[in-house]
């Protein structure tokens, strides 16, 4: 089980999740979905969509939930830029 990503959560390259679904919140923050954007201060592209690293069993009406370890498809080498949500014990099955 992995932590659910939300608007403002950190990434491994010092960026953050830029988008969230305002209709679905957790801990007062909008939940991020696969395909939403995260920033990247390390590459020239500056941001990229969130892409899943495994199949999802948790999905919102607008698409699958983004989870810890999902990648940001920016200009960084593949697999080097991932989501690192900070909230406590909230987890979802991948």
Short mmCIF file of N, CA and C in Angstrom, two decimals:
data_model
loop_
_atom_site.label_atom_id
_atom_site.label_comp_id
_atom_site.label_asym_id
_atom_site.label_seq_id
_atom_site.Cartn_x
_atom_site.Cartn_y
_atom_site.Cartn_z
N UNK A 1 0.85 -1.18 0.00
CA UNK A 1 0.00 0.00 0.00
C UNK A 1 0.89 1.24 0.00
N UNK A 2 0.45 2.26 -0.72
CA UNK A 2 1.23 3.49 -0.86
C UNK A 2 0.41 4.69 -0.41
N UNK A 3 1.10 5.73 0.00
CA UNK A 3 0.43 6.96 0.42
C UNK A 3 -0.21 7.65 -0.78
N UNK A 4 -1.35 8.28 -0.54
CA UNK A 4 -2.07 9.02 -1.57
C UNK A 4 -1.41 10.38 -1.77
N UNK A 5 -1.19 10.78 -3.02
CA UNK A 5 -0.61 12.09 -3.33
C UNK A 5 -1.70 13.15 -3.38
N UNK A 6 -1.35 14.34 -2.88
CA UNK A 6 -2.30 15.45 -2.85
C UNK A 6 -1.64 16.72 -3.36
N UNK A 7 -2.44 17.70 -3.69
CA UNK A 7 -1.96 19.01 -4.11
C UNK A 7 -0.94 19.52 -3.10
N UNK A 8 0.23 19.94 -3.59
CA UNK A 8 1.26 20.50 -2.72
C UNK A 8 2.24 19.49 -2.15
N UNK A 9 1.97 18.19 -2.28
CA UNK A 9 2.90 17.19 -1.77
C UNK A 9 4.22 17.27 -2.54
N UNK A 10 5.29 16.85 -1.88
CA UNK A 10 6.64 16.95 -2.43
C UNK A 10 6.96 15.86 -3.44
N UNK A 11 8.02 16.15 -4.21
CA UNK A 11 8.59 15.17 -5.14
C UNK A 11 10.06 14.98 -4.78
N UNK A 12 10.66 13.94 -5.29
CA UNK A 12 12.04 13.62 -4.96
C UNK A 12 13.07 14.60 -5.53
N UNK A 13 12.67 15.43 -6.47
CA UNK A 13 13.60 16.40 -7.07
C UNK A 13 13.37 17.82 -6.55
N UNK A 14 12.64 17.95 -5.44
CA UNK A 14 12.41 19.27 -4.85
C UNK A 14 11.22 20.01 -5.42
N UNK A 15 10.41 19.34 -6.22
CA UNK A 15 9.21 19.95 -6.77
C UNK A 15 8.00 19.64 -5.90
N UNK A 16 6.82 19.89 -6.46
CA UNK A 16 5.59 19.59 -5.73
C UNK A 16 4.47 19.27 -6.72
N UNK A 17 3.44 18.62 -6.21
CA UNK A 17 2.25 18.32 -7.00
C UNK A 17 1.52 19.64 -7.24
N UNK A 18 1.26 19.97 -8.50
CA UNK A 18 0.66 21.25 -8.87
C UNK A 18 -0.85 21.22 -9.01
N UNK A 19 -1.43 20.03 -9.15
CA UNK A 19 -2.87 19.92 -9.39
C UNK A 19 -3.50 18.89 -8.46
N UNK A 20 -4.77 19.10 -8.19
CA UNK A 20 -5.54 18.14 -7.40
C UNK A 20 -7.01 18.25 -7.77
N UNK A 21 -7.76 17.21 -7.49
CA UNK A 21 -9.20 17.18 -7.78
C UNK A 21 -9.94 17.88 -6.65
N UNK A 22 -10.45 19.07 -6.90
CA UNK A 22 -11.14 19.85 -5.88
C UNK A 22 -12.39 19.20 -5.34
N UNK A 23 -12.91 18.19 -6.03
CA UNK A 23 -14.11 17.50 -5.56
C UNK A 23 -13.79 16.37 -4.59
N UNK A 24 -12.52 15.94 -4.55
CA UNK A 24 -12.10 14.85 -3.67
C UNK A 24 -10.93 15.36 -2.83
N UNK A 25 -11.12 15.44 -1.52
CA UNK A 25 -10.04 15.91 -0.66
C UNK A 25 -9.70 14.86 0.38
N UNK A 26 -8.48 14.96 0.87
CA UNK A 26 -8.05 14.12 1.98
C UNK A 26 -7.18 14.99 2.89
N UNK A 27 -7.54 15.04 4.16
CA UNK A 27 -6.80 15.89 5.08
C UNK A 27 -6.88 17.36 4.69
N UNK A 28 -7.98 17.75 4.04
CA UNK A 28 -8.18 19.13 3.65
C UNK A 28 -7.49 19.54 2.35
N UNK A 29 -6.83 18.61 1.68
CA UNK A 29 -6.14 18.92 0.43
C UNK A 29 -6.73 18.11 -0.71
N UNK A 30 -6.84 18.71 -1.91
CA UNK A 30 -7.33 17.96 -3.07
C UNK A 30 -6.41 16.79 -3.41
N UNK A 31 -7.01 15.66 -3.74
CA UNK A 31 -6.28 14.44 -4.10
C UNK A 31 -5.80 14.55 -5.55
N UNK A 32 -4.55 14.15 -5.79
CA UNK A 32 -3.98 14.17 -7.14
C UNK A 32 -4.35 12.89 -7.88
N UNK A 33 -4.51 13.01 -9.19
CA UNK A 33 -4.78 11.87 -10.05
C UNK A 33 -3.64 11.67 -11.04
N UNK A 34 -3.53 10.48 -11.56
CA UNK A 34 -2.58 10.20 -12.62
C UNK A 34 -2.88 11.15 -13.78
N UNK A 35 -1.84 11.73 -14.36
CA UNK A 35 -2.00 12.67 -15.47
C UNK A 35 -1.95 14.13 -15.05
N UNK A 36 -2.19 14.40 -13.76
CA UNK A 36 -2.06 15.77 -13.28
C UNK A 36 -0.59 16.13 -13.23
N UNK A 37 -0.28 17.42 -13.09
CA UNK A 37 1.10 17.88 -13.20
C UNK A 37 1.79 18.06 -11.84
N UNK A 38 3.12 17.87 -11.88
CA UNK A 38 3.99 18.16 -10.75
C UNK A 38 5.16 18.99 -11.28
N UNK A 39 5.69 19.87 -10.43
CA UNK A 39 6.80 20.73 -10.85
C UNK A 39 8.13 20.01 -10.71
N UNK A 40 9.13 20.54 -11.43
CA UNK A 40 10.49 20.00 -11.35
C UNK A 40 11.49 21.14 -11.48
N UNK A 41 12.14 21.52 -10.38
CA UNK A 41 13.14 22.58 -10.46
C UNK A 41 14.49 22.10 -11.00
N UNK A 42 14.64 20.80 -11.25
CA UNK A 42 15.93 20.23 -11.67
C UNK A 42 16.12 20.14 -13.18
N UNK A 43 15.05 20.23 -13.95
CA UNK A 43 15.21 20.06 -15.40
C UNK A 43 14.68 21.29 -16.14
N UNK A 44 15.04 21.40 -17.40
CA UNK A 44 14.63 22.55 -18.21
C UNK A 44 13.14 22.57 -18.49
N UNK A 45 12.52 21.40 -18.50
CA UNK A 45 11.09 21.32 -18.80
C UNK A 45 10.26 21.97 -17.69
N UNK A 46 10.69 21.83 -16.43
CA UNK A 46 10.05 22.51 -15.32
C UNK A 46 8.83 21.84 -14.71
N UNK A 47 8.22 20.93 -15.42
CA UNK A 47 7.06 20.20 -14.90
C UNK A 47 6.75 19.03 -15.82
N UNK A 48 5.87 18.15 -15.35
CA UNK A 48 5.46 17.02 -16.17
C UNK A 48 4.28 16.32 -15.55
N UNK A 49 3.61 15.47 -16.32
CA UNK A 49 2.46 14.72 -15.80
C UNK A 49 2.91 13.59 -14.87
N UNK A 50 2.03 13.25 -13.96
CA UNK A 50 2.25 12.11 -13.06
C UNK A 50 1.88 10.84 -13.82
N UNK A 51 2.78 9.86 -13.81
CA UNK A 51 2.52 8.59 -14.48
C UNK A 51 2.63 7.45 -13.46
N UNK A 52 1.72 6.48 -13.53
CA UNK A 52 1.74 5.39 -12.56
C UNK A 52 2.90 4.43 -12.81
N UNK A 53 3.36 3.81 -11.73
CA UNK A 53 4.41 2.80 -11.86
C UNK A 53 3.84 1.39 -11.73
N UNK A 54 2.56 1.30 -11.39
CA UNK A 54 1.90 0.00 -11.24
C UNK A 54 0.41 0.18 -11.52
N UNK A 55 -0.30 -0.91 -11.80
CA UNK A 55 -1.75 -0.82 -11.99
C UNK A 55 -2.44 -0.28 -10.74
N UNK A 56 -3.60 0.35 -10.92
CA UNK A 56 -4.35 0.95 -9.82
C UNK A 56 -5.61 0.17 -9.50
N UNK A 57 -5.92 0.07 -8.21
CA UNK A 57 -7.21 -0.46 -7.79
C UNK A 57 -8.08 0.67 -7.23
N UNK A 58 -7.46 1.82 -6.92
CA UNK A 58 -8.18 2.98 -6.41
C UNK A 58 -8.29 4.00 -7.53
N UNK A 59 -9.52 4.38 -7.85
CA UNK A 59 -9.73 5.33 -8.94
C UNK A 59 -10.81 6.33 -8.55
N UNK A 60 -10.68 7.55 -9.05
CA UNK A 60 -11.69 8.59 -8.87
C UNK A 60 -12.50 8.68 -10.16
N UNK A 61 -13.62 9.38 -10.13
CA UNK A 61 -14.39 9.54 -11.37
C UNK A 61 -13.56 10.10 -12.52
N UNK A 62 -12.57 10.95 -12.23
CA UNK A 62 -11.74 11.54 -13.28
C UNK A 62 -10.51 10.73 -13.64
N UNK A 63 -10.27 9.63 -12.95
CA UNK A 63 -9.10 8.81 -13.25
C UNK A 63 -8.46 8.25 -12.00
N UNK A 64 -7.41 7.44 -12.18
CA UNK A 64 -6.76 6.78 -11.05
C UNK A 64 -6.08 7.77 -10.10
N UNK A 65 -6.03 7.40 -8.83
CA UNK A 65 -5.37 8.19 -7.79
C UNK A 65 -3.86 8.10 -7.97
N UNK A 66 -3.16 9.23 -7.78
CA UNK A 66 -1.69 9.24 -7.80
C UNK A 66 -1.19 8.80 -6.43
N UNK A 67 -0.15 7.96 -6.43
CA UNK A 67 0.38 7.39 -5.19
C UNK A 67 1.88 7.64 -5.05
N UNK A 68 2.37 7.51 -3.82
CA UNK A 68 3.81 7.61 -3.56
C UNK A 68 4.55 6.66 -4.49
N UNK A 69 5.65 7.14 -5.05
CA UNK A 69 6.44 6.32 -5.96
C UNK A 69 6.08 6.49 -7.42
N UNK A 70 4.90 7.06 -7.69
CA UNK A 70 4.57 7.34 -9.09
C UNK A 70 5.58 8.35 -9.64
N UNK A 71 5.83 8.28 -10.92
CA UNK A 71 6.87 9.10 -11.53
C UNK A 71 6.31 10.39 -12.12
N UNK A 72 7.19 11.39 -12.20
CA UNK A 72 6.87 12.64 -12.89
C UNK A 72 7.61 12.58 -14.22
N UNK A 73 6.85 12.66 -15.31
CA UNK A 73 7.43 12.57 -16.66
C UNK A 73 7.87 13.95 -17.12
N UNK A 74 8.98 14.41 -16.53
CA UNK A 74 9.54 15.71 -16.89
C UNK A 74 10.79 15.45 -17.74
N UNK A 75 11.76 16.33 -17.68
CA UNK A 75 12.98 16.13 -18.45
C UNK A 75 14.06 15.36 -17.72
N UNK A 76 13.79 14.93 -16.49
CA UNK A 76 14.76 14.15 -15.72
C UNK A 76 14.83 12.72 -16.25
N UNK A 77 15.92 11.99 -15.96
CA UNK A 77 16.01 10.59 -16.39
C UNK A 77 14.82 9.78 -15.86
N UNK A 78 14.26 8.89 -16.66
CA UNK A 78 13.12 8.08 -16.22
C UNK A 78 13.40 7.38 -14.89
N UNK A 79 12.44 7.46 -13.99
CA UNK A 79 12.53 6.81 -12.69
C UNK A 79 13.24 7.61 -11.62
N UNK A 80 13.84 8.75 -11.98
CA UNK A 80 14.59 9.53 -10.99
C UNK A 80 13.73 10.57 -10.28
N UNK A 81 12.53 10.84 -10.78
CA UNK A 81 11.67 11.86 -10.20
C UNK A 81 10.34 11.22 -9.82
N UNK A 82 10.13 11.06 -8.50
CA UNK A 82 8.93 10.38 -8.01
C UNK A 82 8.21 11.21 -6.96
N UNK A 83 6.95 10.86 -6.71
CA UNK A 83 6.15 11.52 -5.69
C UNK A 83 6.52 10.98 -4.31
N UNK A 84 6.60 11.89 -3.33
CA UNK A 84 6.88 11.50 -1.94
C UNK A 84 5.89 12.20 -1.01
N UNK A 85 4.61 11.76 -1.02
CA UNK A 85 3.59 12.37 -0.17
C UNK A 85 3.98 12.33 1.29
N UNK A 86 3.58 13.36 2.04
CA UNK A 86 4.02 13.51 3.42
C UNK A 86 2.98 13.16 4.48
N UNK A 87 1.71 12.95 4.12
CA UNK A 87 0.71 12.74 5.17
C UNK A 87 0.97 11.45 5.92
N UNK A 88 0.39 11.35 7.09
CA UNK A 88 0.59 10.24 8.01
C UNK A 88 0.31 8.85 7.49
N UNK A 89 -0.72 8.23 8.02
CA UNK A 89 -0.98 6.82 7.77
C UNK A 89 -1.91 6.53 6.61
N UNK A 90 -2.37 7.55 5.89
CA UNK A 90 -3.33 7.30 4.83
C UNK A 90 -2.65 6.62 3.65
N UNK A 91 -3.18 5.46 3.30
CA UNK A 91 -2.60 4.69 2.22
C UNK A 91 -3.71 4.12 1.36
N UNK A 92 -3.34 3.78 0.15
CA UNK A 92 -4.29 3.14 -0.77
C UNK A 92 -3.61 1.98 -1.44
N UNK A 93 -4.37 0.98 -1.76
CA UNK A 93 -3.81 -0.15 -2.50
C UNK A 93 -3.50 0.29 -3.91
N UNK A 94 -2.33 -0.08 -4.42
CA UNK A 94 -1.91 0.31 -5.76
C UNK A 94 -2.73 -0.24 -6.80
#
